[in-house]
mmCIF file with all atom_site columns, C-alpha atoms in Angstrom:
data_model
loop_
_atom_site.group_PDB
_atom_site.id
_atom_site.type_symbol
_atom_site.label_atom_id
_atom_site.label_alt_id
_atom_site.label_comp_id
_atom_site.label_asym_id
_atom_site.label_entity_id
_atom_site.label_seq_id
_atom_site.pdbx_PDB_ins_code
_atom_site.Cartn_x
_atom_site.Cartn_y
_atom_site.Cartn_z
_atom_site.occupancy
_atom_site.B_iso_or_equiv
_atom_site.pdbx_formal_charge
_atom_site.auth_seq_id
_atom_site.auth_comp_id
_atom_site.auth_asym_id
_atom_site.auth_atom_id
_atom_site.pdbx_PDB_model_num
ATOM 1   C CA . MET D 1 1   ? 58.567  -14.585 0.398   1.00 51.00 ? 1   MET D CA 1
ATOM 2   C CA . SER D 1 2   ? 55.763  -16.602 -1.137  1.00 62.00 ? 2   SER D CA 1
ATOM 3   C CA . GLU D 1 3   ? 54.136  -16.995 2.301   1.00 65.00 ? 3   GLU D CA 1
ATOM 4   C CA . GLU D 1 4   ? 54.283  -13.224 2.733   1.00 66.00 ? 4   GLU D CA 1
ATOM 5   C CA . VAL D 1 5   ? 52.597  -12.644 -0.633  1.00 58.00 ? 5   VAL D CA 1
ATOM 6   C CA . THR D 1 6   ? 49.933  -15.278 0.124   1.00 65.00 ? 6   THR D CA 1
ATOM 7   C CA . ALA D 1 7   ? 49.215  -13.711 3.538   1.00 60.00 ? 7   ALA D CA 1
ATOM 8   C CA . ARG D 1 8   ? 48.964  -10.239 1.993   1.00 65.00 ? 8   ARG D CA 1
ATOM 9   C CA . GLN D 1 9   ? 46.630  -11.546 -0.728  1.00 67.00 ? 9   GLN D CA 1
ATOM 10  C CA . GLY D 1 10  ? 44.476  -13.240 1.908   1.00 63.00 ? 10  GLY D CA 1
ATOM 11  C CA . LYS D 1 11  ? 44.227  -9.987  3.888   1.00 69.00 ? 11  LYS D CA 1
ATOM 12  C CA . ASN D 1 12  ? 43.376  -8.022  0.731   1.00 74.00 ? 12  ASN D CA 1
ATOM 13  C CA . GLU D 1 13  ? 40.719  -10.553 -0.242  1.00 75.00 ? 13  GLU D CA 1
ATOM 14  C CA . ALA D 1 14  ? 39.203  -10.474 3.263   1.00 72.00 ? 14  ALA D CA 1
ATOM 15  C CA . TRP D 1 15  ? 39.192  -6.654  3.202   1.00 72.00 ? 15  TRP D CA 1
ATOM 16  C CA . GLU D 1 16  ? 37.470  -6.665  -0.203  1.00 73.00 ? 16  GLU D CA 1
ATOM 17  C CA . TRP D 1 17  ? 34.768  -9.011  1.137   1.00 74.00 ? 17  TRP D CA 1
ATOM 18  C CA . ILE D 1 18  ? 34.244  -6.821  4.217   1.00 75.00 ? 18  ILE D CA 1
ATOM 19  C CA . LYS D 1 19  ? 33.907  -3.700  2.014   1.00 66.00 ? 19  LYS D CA 1
ATOM 20  C CA . ALA D 1 20  ? 31.471  -5.465  -0.337  1.00 70.00 ? 20  ALA D CA 1
ATOM 21  C CA . LEU D 1 21  ? 29.360  -6.673  2.595   1.00 72.00 ? 21  LEU D CA 1
ATOM 22  C CA . GLY D 1 22  ? 29.360  -3.182  4.149   1.00 67.00 ? 22  GLY D CA 1
ATOM 23  C CA . ILE D 1 23  ? 28.255  -1.598  0.868   1.00 69.00 ? 23  ILE D CA 1
ATOM 24  C CA . ALA D 1 24  ? 25.500  -4.204  0.469   1.00 65.00 ? 24  ALA D CA 1
ATOM 25  C CA . ILE D 1 25  ? 24.194  -3.495  3.971   1.00 70.00 ? 25  ILE D CA 1
ATOM 26  C CA . VAL D 1 26  ? 24.211  0.281   3.416   1.00 63.00 ? 26  VAL D CA 1
ATOM 27  C CA . LEU D 1 27  ? 22.408  -0.127  0.080   1.00 60.00 ? 27  LEU D CA 1
ATOM 28  C CA . ALA D 1 28  ? 19.802  -2.443  1.636   1.00 61.00 ? 28  ALA D CA 1
ATOM 29  C CA . VAL D 1 29  ? 19.114  0.076   4.416   1.00 61.00 ? 29  VAL D CA 1
ATOM 30  C CA . LEU D 1 30  ? 18.839  2.964   1.932   1.00 55.00 ? 30  LEU D CA 1
ATOM 31  C CA . ILE D 1 31  ? 16.546  1.022   -0.413  1.00 56.00 ? 31  ILE D CA 1
ATOM 32  C CA . ARG D 1 32  ? 14.270  -0.059  2.422   1.00 56.00 ? 32  ARG D CA 1
ATOM 33  C CA . SER D 1 33  ? 14.229  3.404   4.015   1.00 55.00 ? 33  SER D CA 1
ATOM 34  C CA . PHE D 1 34  ? 13.635  5.487   0.920   1.00 56.00 ? 34  PHE D CA 1
ATOM 35  C CA . LEU D 1 35  ? 12.560  3.355   -2.047  1.00 62.00 ? 35  LEU D CA 1
ATOM 36  C CA . PHE D 1 36  ? 10.757  0.076   -1.365  1.00 72.00 ? 36  PHE D CA 1
ATOM 37  C CA . ALA D 1 37  ? 9.536   -1.830  1.684   1.00 84.00 ? 37  ALA D CA 1
ATOM 38  C CA . PRO D 1 38  ? 7.722   -5.100  2.280   1.00 87.00 ? 38  PRO D CA 1
ATOM 39  C CA . PHE D 1 39  ? 4.262   -4.973  3.846   1.00 89.00 ? 39  PHE D CA 1
ATOM 40  C CA . ILE D 1 40  ? 2.056   -7.774  5.177   1.00 88.00 ? 40  ILE D CA 1
ATOM 41  C CA . VAL D 1 41  ? -1.698  -7.436  4.697   1.00 92.00 ? 41  VAL D CA 1
ATOM 42  C CA . GLU D 1 42  ? -3.496  -7.906  8.003   1.00 92.00 ? 42  GLU D CA 1
ATOM 43  C CA . GLY D 1 43  ? -7.209  -8.556  7.941   1.00 92.00 ? 43  GLY D CA 1
ATOM 44  C CA . GLU D 1 44  ? -9.900  -8.656  5.297   1.00 93.00 ? 44  GLU D CA 1
ATOM 45  C CA . SER D 1 45  ? -10.570 -4.971  4.646   1.00 94.00 ? 45  SER D CA 1
ATOM 46  C CA . MET D 1 46  ? -9.117  -5.093  1.116   1.00 95.00 ? 46  MET D CA 1
ATOM 47  C CA . GLU D 1 47  ? -10.717 -8.404  0.044   1.00 92.00 ? 47  GLU D CA 1
ATOM 48  C CA . THR D 1 48  ? -11.035 -9.405  -2.827  1.00 90.00 ? 48  THR D CA 1
ATOM 49  C CA . THR D 1 49  ? -8.193  -7.259  -4.146  1.00 94.00 ? 49  THR D CA 1
ATOM 50  C CA . LEU D 1 50  ? -5.734  -8.195  -1.388  1.00 94.00 ? 50  LEU D CA 1
ATOM 51  C CA . HIS D 1 51  ? -5.953  -11.096 1.039   1.00 94.00 ? 51  HIS D CA 1
ATOM 52  C CA . ASN D 1 52  ? -4.982  -11.557 4.667   1.00 95.00 ? 52  ASN D CA 1
ATOM 53  C CA . ALA D 1 53  ? -1.290  -12.471 5.138   1.00 94.00 ? 53  ALA D CA 1
ATOM 54  C CA . GLU D 1 54  ? -0.275  -11.633 1.574   1.00 96.00 ? 54  GLU D CA 1
ATOM 55  C CA . LYS D 1 55  ? 3.086   -9.900  1.339   1.00 95.00 ? 55  LYS D CA 1
ATOM 56  C CA . LEU D 1 56  ? 3.537   -7.013  -1.024  1.00 94.00 ? 56  LEU D CA 1
ATOM 57  C CA . VAL D 1 57  ? 6.060   -4.404  -2.067  1.00 92.00 ? 57  VAL D CA 1
ATOM 58  C CA . VAL D 1 58  ? 5.320   -0.774  -1.237  1.00 93.00 ? 58  VAL D CA 1
ATOM 59  C CA . ASN D 1 59  ? 6.892   1.925   -3.399  1.00 93.00 ? 59  ASN D CA 1
ATOM 60  C CA . LYS D 1 60  ? 7.996   4.595   -0.924  1.00 91.00 ? 60  LYS D CA 1
ATOM 61  C CA . ALA D 1 61  ? 9.649   6.848   -3.526  1.00 89.00 ? 61  ALA D CA 1
ATOM 62  C CA . ILE D 1 62  ? 6.686   7.435   -5.856  1.00 93.00 ? 62  ILE D CA 1
ATOM 63  C CA . TYR D 1 63  ? 5.090   10.131  -3.728  1.00 92.00 ? 63  TYR D CA 1
ATOM 64  C CA . TYR D 1 64  ? 8.277   12.186  -3.740  1.00 88.00 ? 64  TYR D CA 1
ATOM 65  C CA . LEU D 1 65  ? 7.580   12.579  -7.462  1.00 90.00 ? 65  LEU D CA 1
ATOM 66  C CA . GLU D 1 66  ? 3.770   12.798  -7.565  1.00 93.00 ? 66  GLU D CA 1
ATOM 67  C CA . LYS D 1 67  ? 0.783   13.002  -5.254  1.00 94.00 ? 67  LYS D CA 1
ATOM 68  C CA . PRO D 1 68  ? -1.487  10.039  -4.537  1.00 97.00 ? 68  PRO D CA 1
ATOM 69  C CA . LYS D 1 69  ? -4.312  9.640   -7.047  1.00 96.00 ? 69  LYS D CA 1
ATOM 70  C CA . ARG D 1 70  ? -7.816  8.232   -6.806  1.00 97.00 ? 70  ARG D CA 1
ATOM 71  C CA . GLY D 1 71  ? -7.647  4.457   -7.114  1.00 96.00 ? 71  GLY D CA 1
ATOM 72  C CA . ASP D 1 72  ? -4.115  4.091   -5.701  1.00 97.00 ? 72  ASP D CA 1
ATOM 73  C CA . ILE D 1 73  ? -3.778  1.443   -3.015  1.00 97.00 ? 73  ILE D CA 1
ATOM 74  C CA . ILE D 1 74  ? -1.701  3.028   -0.275  1.00 97.00 ? 74  ILE D CA 1
ATOM 75  C CA . VAL D 1 75  ? -0.115  2.127   3.027   1.00 96.00 ? 75  VAL D CA 1
ATOM 76  C CA . PHE D 1 76  ? -0.307  4.809   5.707   1.00 96.00 ? 76  PHE D CA 1
ATOM 77  C CA . HIS D 1 77  ? 0.407   5.305   9.399   1.00 94.00 ? 77  HIS D CA 1
ATOM 78  C CA . ALA D 1 78  ? -3.045  4.953   10.988  1.00 91.00 ? 78  ALA D CA 1
ATOM 79  C CA . GLU D 1 79  ? -1.941  4.494   14.579  1.00 87.00 ? 79  GLU D CA 1
ATOM 80  C CA . PRO D 1 80  ? 1.437   5.003   16.282  1.00 85.00 ? 80  PRO D CA 1
ATOM 81  C CA . LYS D 1 81  ? 2.442   1.365   15.809  1.00 88.00 ? 81  LYS D CA 1
ATOM 82  C CA . LYS D 1 82  ? 0.062   0.223   13.057  1.00 91.00 ? 82  LYS D CA 1
ATOM 83  C CA . ASP D 1 83  ? -0.115  0.862   9.330   1.00 94.00 ? 83  ASP D CA 1
ATOM 84  C CA . TYR D 1 84  ? -3.248  0.360   7.238   1.00 96.00 ? 84  TYR D CA 1
ATOM 85  C CA . ILE D 1 85  ? -3.666  -0.422  3.568   1.00 97.00 ? 85  ILE D CA 1
ATOM 86  C CA . LYS D 1 86  ? -6.652  1.126   1.744   1.00 97.00 ? 86  LYS D CA 1
ATOM 87  C CA . ARG D 1 87  ? -7.711  2.516   -1.619  1.00 98.00 ? 87  ARG D CA 1
ATOM 88  C CA . VAL D 1 88  ? -7.646  6.269   -2.247  1.00 98.00 ? 88  VAL D CA 1
ATOM 89  C CA . ILE D 1 89  ? -11.209 7.345   -3.001  1.00 98.00 ? 89  ILE D CA 1
ATOM 90  C CA . GLY D 1 90  ? -10.804 11.113  -2.875  1.00 97.00 ? 90  GLY D CA 1
ATOM 91  C CA . VAL D 1 91  ? -8.065  13.737  -2.749  1.00 98.00 ? 91  VAL D CA 1
ATOM 92  C CA . GLY D 1 92  ? -8.020  17.248  -1.311  1.00 97.00 ? 92  GLY D CA 1
ATOM 93  C CA . GLY D 1 93  ? -10.994 19.306  -2.514  1.00 97.00 ? 93  GLY D CA 1
ATOM 94  C CA . ASP D 1 94  ? -13.094 16.298  -3.592  1.00 98.00 ? 94  ASP D CA 1
ATOM 95  C CA . THR D 1 95  ? -16.630 15.866  -2.291  1.00 98.00 ? 95  THR D CA 1
ATOM 96  C CA . ILE D 1 96  ? -17.412 12.210  -1.571  1.00 97.00 ? 96  ILE D CA 1
ATOM 97  C CA . GLN D 1 97  ? -20.860 10.702  -1.219  1.00 97.00 ? 97  GLN D CA 1
ATOM 98  C CA . VAL D 1 98  ? -22.354 7.230   -1.370  1.00 96.00 ? 98  VAL D CA 1
ATOM 99  C CA . LYS D 1 99  ? -26.043 6.980   -2.100  1.00 96.00 ? 99  LYS D CA 1
ATOM 100 C CA . ASP D 1 100 ? -27.903 3.742   -2.844  1.00 93.00 ? 100 ASP D CA 1
ATOM 101 C CA . ASP D 1 101 ? -24.566 1.862   -2.882  1.00 94.00 ? 101 ASP D CA 1
ATOM 102 C CA . VAL D 1 102 ? -23.129 4.121   -5.602  1.00 95.00 ? 102 VAL D CA 1
ATOM 103 C CA . LEU D 1 103 ? -20.018 6.272   -5.116  1.00 97.00 ? 103 LEU D CA 1
ATOM 104 C CA . TYR D 1 104 ? -20.162 9.881   -6.273  1.00 97.00 ? 104 TYR D CA 1
ATOM 105 C CA . ILE D 1 105 ? -17.109 12.120  -6.441  1.00 97.00 ? 105 ILE D CA 1
ATOM 106 C CA . ASN D 1 106 ? -17.829 15.779  -7.031  1.00 97.00 ? 106 ASN D CA 1
ATOM 107 C CA . GLY D 1 107 ? -21.384 14.836  -8.005  1.00 96.00 ? 107 GLY D CA 1
ATOM 108 C CA . LYS D 1 108 ? -20.297 12.347  -10.698 1.00 97.00 ? 108 LYS D CA 1
ATOM 109 C CA . ARG D 1 109 ? -21.029 8.634   -10.492 1.00 97.00 ? 109 ARG D CA 1
ATOM 110 C CA . VAL D 1 110 ? -17.842 6.543   -10.192 1.00 96.00 ? 110 VAL D CA 1
ATOM 111 C CA . ASP D 1 111 ? -17.589 3.017   -11.545 1.00 94.00 ? 111 ASP D CA 1
ATOM 112 C CA . GLU D 1 112 ? -15.769 0.685   -9.138  1.00 95.00 ? 112 GLU D CA 1
ATOM 113 C CA . PRO D 1 113 ? -15.234 -2.596  -11.036 1.00 94.00 ? 113 PRO D CA 1
ATOM 114 C CA . TYR D 1 114 ? -12.905 -3.914  -8.304  1.00 93.00 ? 114 TYR D CA 1
ATOM 115 C CA . LEU D 1 115 ? -15.981 -4.195  -6.033  1.00 94.00 ? 115 LEU D CA 1
ATOM 116 C CA . ALA D 1 116 ? -17.992 -6.527  -8.302  1.00 93.00 ? 116 ALA D CA 1
ATOM 117 C CA . GLN D 1 117 ? -17.516 -9.725  -6.285  1.00 93.00 ? 117 GLN D CA 1
ATOM 118 C CA . ASN D 1 118 ? -18.035 -7.954  -2.948  1.00 93.00 ? 118 ASN D CA 1
ATOM 119 C CA . ARG D 1 119 ? -21.208 -6.325  -4.273  1.00 92.00 ? 119 ARG D CA 1
ATOM 120 C CA . GLU D 1 120 ? -22.608 -9.732  -5.272  1.00 92.00 ? 120 GLU D CA 1
ATOM 121 C CA . GLU D 1 121 ? -21.834 -11.150 -1.832  1.00 92.00 ? 121 GLU D CA 1
ATOM 122 C CA . ALA D 1 122 ? -23.474 -8.171  -0.085  1.00 92.00 ? 122 ALA D CA 1
ATOM 123 C CA . LYS D 1 123 ? -26.501 -8.441  -2.379  1.00 92.00 ? 123 LYS D CA 1
ATOM 124 C CA . ALA D 1 124 ? -26.820 -12.142 -1.495  1.00 93.00 ? 124 ALA D CA 1
ATOM 125 C CA . GLN D 1 125 ? -26.882 -11.113 2.187   1.00 93.00 ? 125 GLN D CA 1
ATOM 126 C CA . GLY D 1 126 ? -29.561 -8.537  1.405   1.00 93.00 ? 126 GLY D CA 1
ATOM 127 C CA . VAL D 1 127 ? -27.419 -5.540  2.408   1.00 93.00 ? 127 VAL D CA 1
ATOM 128 C CA . PRO D 1 128 ? -25.707 -2.755  0.491   1.00 92.00 ? 128 PRO D CA 1
ATOM 129 C CA . LEU D 1 129 ? -21.920 -3.068  0.177   1.00 93.00 ? 129 LEU D CA 1
ATOM 130 C CA . THR D 1 130 ? -21.510 0.570   1.190   1.00 93.00 ? 130 THR D CA 1
ATOM 131 C CA . GLU D 1 131 ? -23.969 2.317   3.493   1.00 93.00 ? 131 GLU D CA 1
ATOM 132 C CA . ASP D 1 132 ? -25.052 5.810   2.472   1.00 94.00 ? 132 ASP D CA 1
ATOM 133 C CA . PHE D 1 133 ? -22.870 8.634   3.756   1.00 94.00 ? 133 PHE D CA 1
ATOM 134 C CA . GLY D 1 134 ? -21.851 12.170  2.875   1.00 88.00 ? 134 GLY D CA 1
ATOM 135 C CA . PRO D 1 135 ? -21.445 14.419  1.226   1.00 96.00 ? 135 PRO D CA 1
ATOM 136 C CA . VAL D 1 136 ? -18.004 14.849  2.786   1.00 96.00 ? 136 VAL D CA 1
ATOM 137 C CA . THR D 1 137 ? -15.444 17.311  1.442   1.00 98.00 ? 137 THR D CA 1
ATOM 138 C CA . VAL D 1 138 ? -11.826 16.167  1.713   1.00 98.00 ? 138 VAL D CA 1
ATOM 139 C CA . PRO D 1 139 ? -9.582  18.901  3.149   1.00 98.00 ? 139 PRO D CA 1
ATOM 140 C CA . GLU D 1 140 ? -6.531  19.972  1.127   1.00 97.00 ? 140 GLU D CA 1
ATOM 141 C CA . GLY D 1 141 ? -3.459  17.927  2.013   1.00 97.00 ? 141 GLY D CA 1
ATOM 142 C CA . GLN D 1 142 ? -5.593  14.920  2.964   1.00 98.00 ? 142 GLN D CA 1
ATOM 143 C CA . LEU D 1 143 ? -6.999  11.765  1.384   1.00 98.00 ? 143 LEU D CA 1
ATOM 144 C CA . PHE D 1 144 ? -10.273 9.898   1.807   1.00 98.00 ? 144 PHE D CA 1
ATOM 145 C CA . VAL D 1 145 ? -9.580  6.158   1.828   1.00 98.00 ? 145 VAL D CA 1
ATOM 146 C CA . MET D 1 146 ? -11.772 3.059   1.978   1.00 97.00 ? 146 MET D CA 1
ATOM 147 C CA . GLY D 1 147 ? -11.169 -0.678  1.950   1.00 96.00 ? 147 GLY D CA 1
ATOM 148 C CA . ASP D 1 148 ? -12.559 -2.692  -0.932  1.00 96.00 ? 148 ASP D CA 1
ATOM 149 C CA . ASN D 1 149 ? -14.394 -4.922  1.555   1.00 95.00 ? 149 ASN D CA 1
ATOM 150 C CA . ARG D 1 150 ? -16.654 -2.056  2.595   1.00 94.00 ? 150 ARG D CA 1
ATOM 151 C CA . LEU D 1 151 ? -18.676 -4.200  5.017   1.00 92.00 ? 151 LEU D CA 1
ATOM 152 C CA . ASN D 1 152 ? -15.517 -4.978  6.985   1.00 91.00 ? 152 ASN D CA 1
ATOM 153 C CA . SER D 1 153 ? -13.201 -1.963  6.717   1.00 94.00 ? 153 SER D CA 1
ATOM 154 C CA . HIS D 1 154 ? -12.075 0.574   9.297   1.00 94.00 ? 154 HIS D CA 1
ATOM 155 C CA . ASP D 1 155 ? -11.364 3.505   6.990   1.00 95.00 ? 155 ASP D CA 1
ATOM 156 C CA . SER D 1 156 ? -12.002 7.228   6.467   1.00 96.00 ? 156 SER D CA 1
ATOM 157 C CA . ARG D 1 157 ? -15.679 6.725   7.187   1.00 95.00 ? 157 ARG D CA 1
ATOM 158 C CA . ALA D 1 158 ? -14.619 6.029   10.802  1.00 93.00 ? 158 ALA D CA 1
ATOM 159 C CA . ILE D 1 159 ? -11.126 7.511   11.217  1.00 94.00 ? 159 ILE D CA 1
ATOM 160 C CA . GLY D 1 160 ? -11.564 10.550  8.999   1.00 95.00 ? 160 GLY D CA 1
ATOM 161 C CA . PRO D 1 161 ? -9.308  11.705  6.184   1.00 97.00 ? 161 PRO D CA 1
ATOM 162 C CA . VAL D 1 162 ? -5.631  10.720  6.094   1.00 97.00 ? 162 VAL D CA 1
ATOM 163 C CA . SER D 1 163 ? -2.966  13.406  6.037   1.00 97.00 ? 163 SER D CA 1
ATOM 164 C CA . LEU D 1 164 ? -0.513  13.176  3.136   1.00 97.00 ? 164 LEU D CA 1
ATOM 165 C CA . ASP D 1 165 ? 2.387   13.164  5.603   1.00 95.00 ? 165 ASP D CA 1
ATOM 166 C CA . LYS D 1 166 ? 1.085   9.844   7.015   1.00 96.00 ? 166 LYS D CA 1
ATOM 167 C CA . VAL D 1 167 ? 1.354   8.064   3.648   1.00 96.00 ? 167 VAL D CA 1
ATOM 168 C CA . VAL D 1 168 ? 4.141   5.457   3.523   1.00 94.00 ? 168 VAL D CA 1
ATOM 169 C CA . GLY D 1 169 ? 3.783   4.579   -0.150  1.00 95.00 ? 169 GLY D CA 1
ATOM 170 C CA . ARG D 1 170 ? 1.820   2.872   -2.914  1.00 96.00 ? 170 ARG D CA 1
ATOM 171 C CA . SER D 1 171 ? 1.275   -0.857  -3.193  1.00 95.00 ? 171 SER D CA 1
ATOM 172 C CA . GLU D 1 172 ? 2.947   -2.191  -6.334  1.00 93.00 ? 172 GLU D CA 1
ATOM 173 C CA . PHE D 1 173 ? 2.758   -5.999  -6.336  1.00 89.00 ? 173 PHE D CA 1
ATOM 174 C CA . VAL D 1 174 ? 2.104   -9.072  -4.237  1.00 92.00 ? 174 VAL D CA 1
ATOM 175 C CA . PHE D 1 175 ? 5.179   -11.285 -3.942  1.00 90.00 ? 175 PHE D CA 1
ATOM 176 C CA . TRP D 1 176 ? 3.885   -13.917 -1.476  1.00 90.00 ? 176 TRP D CA 1
ATOM 177 C CA . PRO D 1 177 ? 2.458   -16.477 -1.725  1.00 89.00 ? 177 PRO D CA 1
ATOM 178 C CA . TYR D 1 178 ? 4.333   -17.286 -4.906  1.00 85.00 ? 178 TYR D CA 1
ATOM 179 C CA . ASP D 1 179 ? 1.304   -18.721 -6.661  1.00 88.00 ? 179 ASP D CA 1
ATOM 180 C CA . HIS D 1 180 ? -0.474  -15.357 -6.247  1.00 87.00 ? 180 HIS D CA 1
ATOM 181 C CA . ILE D 1 181 ? 2.249   -12.994 -7.522  1.00 86.00 ? 181 ILE D CA 1
ATOM 182 C CA . ARG D 1 182 ? 0.522   -10.077 -9.260  1.00 86.00 ? 182 ARG D CA 1
ATOM 183 C CA . MET D 1 183 ? 0.505   -6.336  -9.716  1.00 79.00 ? 183 MET D CA 1
ATOM 184 C CA . THR D 1 184 ? -1.817  -4.412  -7.392  1.00 87.00 ? 184 THR D CA 1
ATOM 185 C CA . ARG D 1 185 ? -2.220  -1.345  -9.554  1.00 73.00 ? 185 ARG D CA 1
#
């Protein structure tokens, strides 16, 4: 009888492990699908804020609760098989213009402290960081996005505004490489 009890306990323990593993897999799929996802930065368009090959966590749930805001760093579907990461510069109804390397939103000058290092590098090359453009009015339901490395960014200046339904989520923090872990907001 002791062998029977041991066999039954072994089967129960195996079943419990299978259930726990199944629940873990379902939770992982749900979390990745609806809440958070990893993203790898490709290219230099967000330098010096984000660097090529850094891995970060994208909050996919935040925009179920609120709309993207100016300054958010977002991931969006830019092409059928390619996502981009850029900074939100303007939201629906905003008028965007850059004149003499200064950003204006709705006619008001906008300070962009995250561009300080890039501005210095552009100045050393004798070029503006951001060429003049606009005014451009962002349609409702869309976003105007630009990379922080304005000299090397394929963004709304070229591809046009980004529809809200193309937004994957907001960048929250860099988790790789370990010595560069930091918040991106």
